[in-house]
Amino acid sequence: MIMLGGTFEITPGEIGKLFFPGYLQVLRDGDIEGFVTGQETRGRLDPATRMAFKSNDPLALAAYYEAAETVQNVELAELAQIRVPTLLLIGTRDQPRFDQNKIMAHTLPNARMVALPGRTHGSTLFPIEPVVQAIESFWNGRRR
């Protein structure tokens, strides 16, 4: 499993703080361009992240984010039972997920965390080279 900016614990309202107030309604309205533009009110998205969001179905994203804020979080005891080799890629400025990834790296038995210095949630993918290198290293280590 490879997670980029993921977490085991989302608090109510956290995604709205991450994107922008009203993001969910914009997605429900089917306005993917409005969703991307809304995020850029807090700083420009890198081209890869912008393209990734624009390639999505806004109603599917709305359903996903709504579920993420309302579905039960994963308990640490449950995390400890996940034996799948896991790579956690996380920006050092992506809070609270950075601290949550430290917990996951210690709790998941086969996890490795790679910190992406200075990156926020929105800049996780850019520049892409360190991300690709970390994934290749992880993948090559699994193939032995």
Tab-separated table of C-alpha atoms in Angstrom:
chain	number	residue	atom	x	y	z
A	1	MET	CA	0.000	0.000	0.000
A	2	ILE	CA	1.258	3.463	-0.852
A	3	MET	CA	-0.297	6.507	0.808
A	4	LEU	CA	0.438	10.092	-0.185
A	5	GLY	CA	-0.821	12.565	2.406
A	6	GLY	CA	-3.140	9.975	3.932
A	7	THR	CA	-4.223	9.403	7.495
A	8	PHE	CA	-6.090	7.007	9.743
A	9	GLU	CA	-7.918	9.795	11.543
A	10	ILE	CA	-9.984	12.623	10.053
A	11	THR	CA	-11.767	15.035	12.349
A	12	PRO	CA	-15.045	16.693	11.320
A	13	GLY	CA	-14.405	19.836	9.276
A	14	GLU	CA	-10.743	18.960	8.628
A	15	ILE	CA	-11.169	18.566	4.869
A	16	GLY	CA	-12.860	21.958	4.595
A	17	LYS	CA	-9.883	23.500	6.378
A	18	LEU	CA	-7.572	21.699	3.984
A	19	PHE	CA	-9.354	22.883	0.828
A	20	PHE	CA	-11.652	25.872	1.415
A	21	PRO	CA	-14.998	26.619	3.098
A	22	GLY	CA	-17.875	25.395	0.939
A	23	TYR	CA	-15.722	22.966	-1.075
A	24	LEU	CA	-18.223	20.124	-0.633
A	25	GLN	CA	-21.143	22.078	-2.085
A	26	VAL	CA	-19.013	23.126	-5.064
A	27	LEU	CA	-18.308	19.448	-5.750
A	28	ARG	CA	-21.964	18.483	-5.228
A	29	ASP	CA	-22.843	21.133	-7.813
A	30	GLY	CA	-20.587	19.289	-10.276
A	31	ASP	CA	-18.122	22.170	-10.558
A	32	ILE	CA	-14.650	20.629	-10.695
A	33	GLU	CA	-13.157	23.870	-12.058
A	34	GLY	CA	-14.655	25.768	-9.109
A	35	PHE	CA	-13.173	23.189	-6.768
A	36	VAL	CA	-9.694	23.637	-8.253
A	37	THR	CA	-10.012	27.432	-8.341
A	38	GLY	CA	-11.268	27.453	-4.746
A	39	GLN	CA	-8.187	25.582	-3.592
A	40	GLU	CA	-5.967	28.105	-5.321
A	41	THR	CA	-7.293	30.898	-3.100
A	42	ARG	CA	-4.805	29.549	-0.533
A	43	GLY	CA	-1.915	29.209	-2.947
A	44	ARG	CA	-1.298	27.891	-6.409
A	45	LEU	CA	-1.605	24.157	-6.963
A	46	ASP	CA	1.274	22.497	-8.728
A	47	PRO	CA	0.461	21.373	-12.288
A	48	ALA	CA	0.335	17.645	-11.406
A	49	THR	CA	-2.116	18.143	-8.534
A	50	ARG	CA	-4.234	20.542	-10.591
A	51	MET	CA	-4.434	18.023	-13.439
A	52	ALA	CA	-5.197	15.157	-11.044
A	53	PHE	CA	-8.131	17.022	-9.507
A	54	LYS	CA	-9.468	18.205	-12.866
A	55	SER	CA	-9.433	14.605	-14.115
A	56	ASN	CA	-11.853	13.514	-11.395
A	57	ASP	CA	-15.616	13.303	-11.316
A	58	PRO	CA	-16.760	16.053	-8.912
A	59	LEU	CA	-19.730	14.027	-7.632
A	60	ALA	CA	-17.469	11.050	-6.908
A	61	LEU	CA	-15.062	13.329	-5.041
A	62	ALA	CA	-17.966	14.795	-3.078
A	63	ALA	CA	-19.105	11.313	-2.042
A	64	TYR	CA	-15.558	10.317	-1.099
A	65	TYR	CA	-14.856	13.419	1.004
A	66	GLU	CA	-18.249	13.282	2.689
A	67	ALA	CA	-17.642	9.639	3.630
A	68	ALA	CA	-14.113	10.455	4.814
A	69	GLU	CA	-15.497	12.946	7.332
A	70	THR	CA	-18.346	10.753	8.554
A	71	VAL	CA	-17.047	7.168	8.455
A	72	GLN	CA	-15.449	5.770	11.588
A	73	ASN	CA	-11.695	6.342	11.864
A	74	VAL	CA	-9.346	3.365	12.090
A	75	GLU	CA	-8.346	2.473	15.644
A	76	LEU	CA	-4.643	2.003	16.417
A	77	ALA	CA	-5.255	-1.630	17.415
A	78	GLU	CA	-6.762	-2.207	13.961
A	79	LEU	CA	-3.801	-0.493	12.268
A	80	ALA	CA	-1.428	-2.805	14.120
A	81	GLN	CA	-3.113	-5.779	12.444
A	82	ILE	CA	-2.445	-4.541	8.895
A	83	ARG	CA	0.519	-6.537	7.648
A	84	VAL	CA	0.609	-5.203	4.072
A	85	PRO	CA	3.927	-3.526	3.228
A	86	THR	CA	3.155	0.189	3.376
A	87	LEU	CA	4.894	3.327	2.170
A	88	LEU	CA	3.768	6.602	3.733
A	89	LEU	CA	4.756	9.733	1.777
A	90	ILE	CA	3.940	12.928	3.637
A	91	GLY	CA	4.892	16.598	3.528
A	92	THR	CA	6.522	17.957	6.673
A	93	ARG	CA	4.115	20.927	6.595
A	94	ASP	CA	1.014	18.742	6.020
A	95	GLN	CA	-0.491	18.982	9.498
A	96	PRO	CA	-2.039	17.181	11.284
A	97	ARG	CA	-1.354	14.349	8.810
A	98	PHE	CA	2.446	14.532	9.244
A	99	ASP	CA	2.153	13.737	12.954
A	100	GLN	CA	-0.501	11.098	12.213
A	101	ASN	CA	1.854	9.451	9.695
A	102	LYS	CA	4.521	9.194	12.410
A	103	ILE	CA	1.986	7.274	14.503
A	104	MET	CA	1.088	5.048	11.545
A	105	ALA	CA	4.759	4.352	10.785
A	106	HIS	CA	5.238	3.121	14.363
A	107	THR	CA	1.961	1.204	14.482
A	108	LEU	CA	1.810	-0.547	11.100
A	109	PRO	CA	4.179	-3.535	11.324
A	110	ASN	CA	5.526	-3.208	7.758
A	111	ALA	CA	5.437	0.551	7.221
A	112	ARG	CA	8.075	3.007	6.108
A	113	MET	CA	7.552	6.774	6.194
A	114	VAL	CA	9.245	9.193	3.815
A	115	ALA	CA	9.043	12.854	4.823
A	116	LEU	CA	8.860	15.362	1.974
A	117	PRO	CA	10.569	18.484	3.379
A	118	GLY	CA	8.594	21.724	3.258
A	119	ARG	CA	5.608	20.261	1.444
A	120	THR	CA	2.000	20.856	2.374
A	121	HIS	CA	-0.896	18.561	1.490
A	122	GLY	CA	-1.453	20.430	-1.758
A	123	SER	CA	2.192	20.242	-2.785
A	124	THR	CA	2.729	16.549	-2.034
A	125	LEU	CA	3.258	15.639	-5.702
A	126	PHE	CA	5.534	18.446	-6.843
A	127	PRO	CA	8.327	18.207	-7.622
A	128	ILE	CA	7.554	14.626	-8.552
A	129	GLU	CA	11.094	13.182	-8.686
A	130	PRO	CA	11.519	12.472	-4.918
A	131	VAL	CA	8.058	10.875	-4.868
A	132	VAL	CA	8.879	8.604	-7.807
A	133	GLN	CA	12.276	7.712	-6.299
A	134	ALA	CA	10.675	6.757	-2.975
A	135	ILE	CA	8.047	4.619	-4.703
A	136	GLU	CA	10.648	2.917	-6.921
A	137	SER	CA	12.840	2.166	-3.912
A	138	PHE	CA	9.872	0.772	-1.991
A	139	TRP	CA	8.717	-1.298	-4.949
A	140	ASN	CA	12.205	-2.651	-5.709
A	141	GLY	CA	12.638	-3.614	-2.059
A	142	ARG	CA	9.404	-5.614	-2.202
A	143	ARG	CA	10.393	-7.540	-5.349
A	144	ARG	CA	13.425	-9.237	-3.788
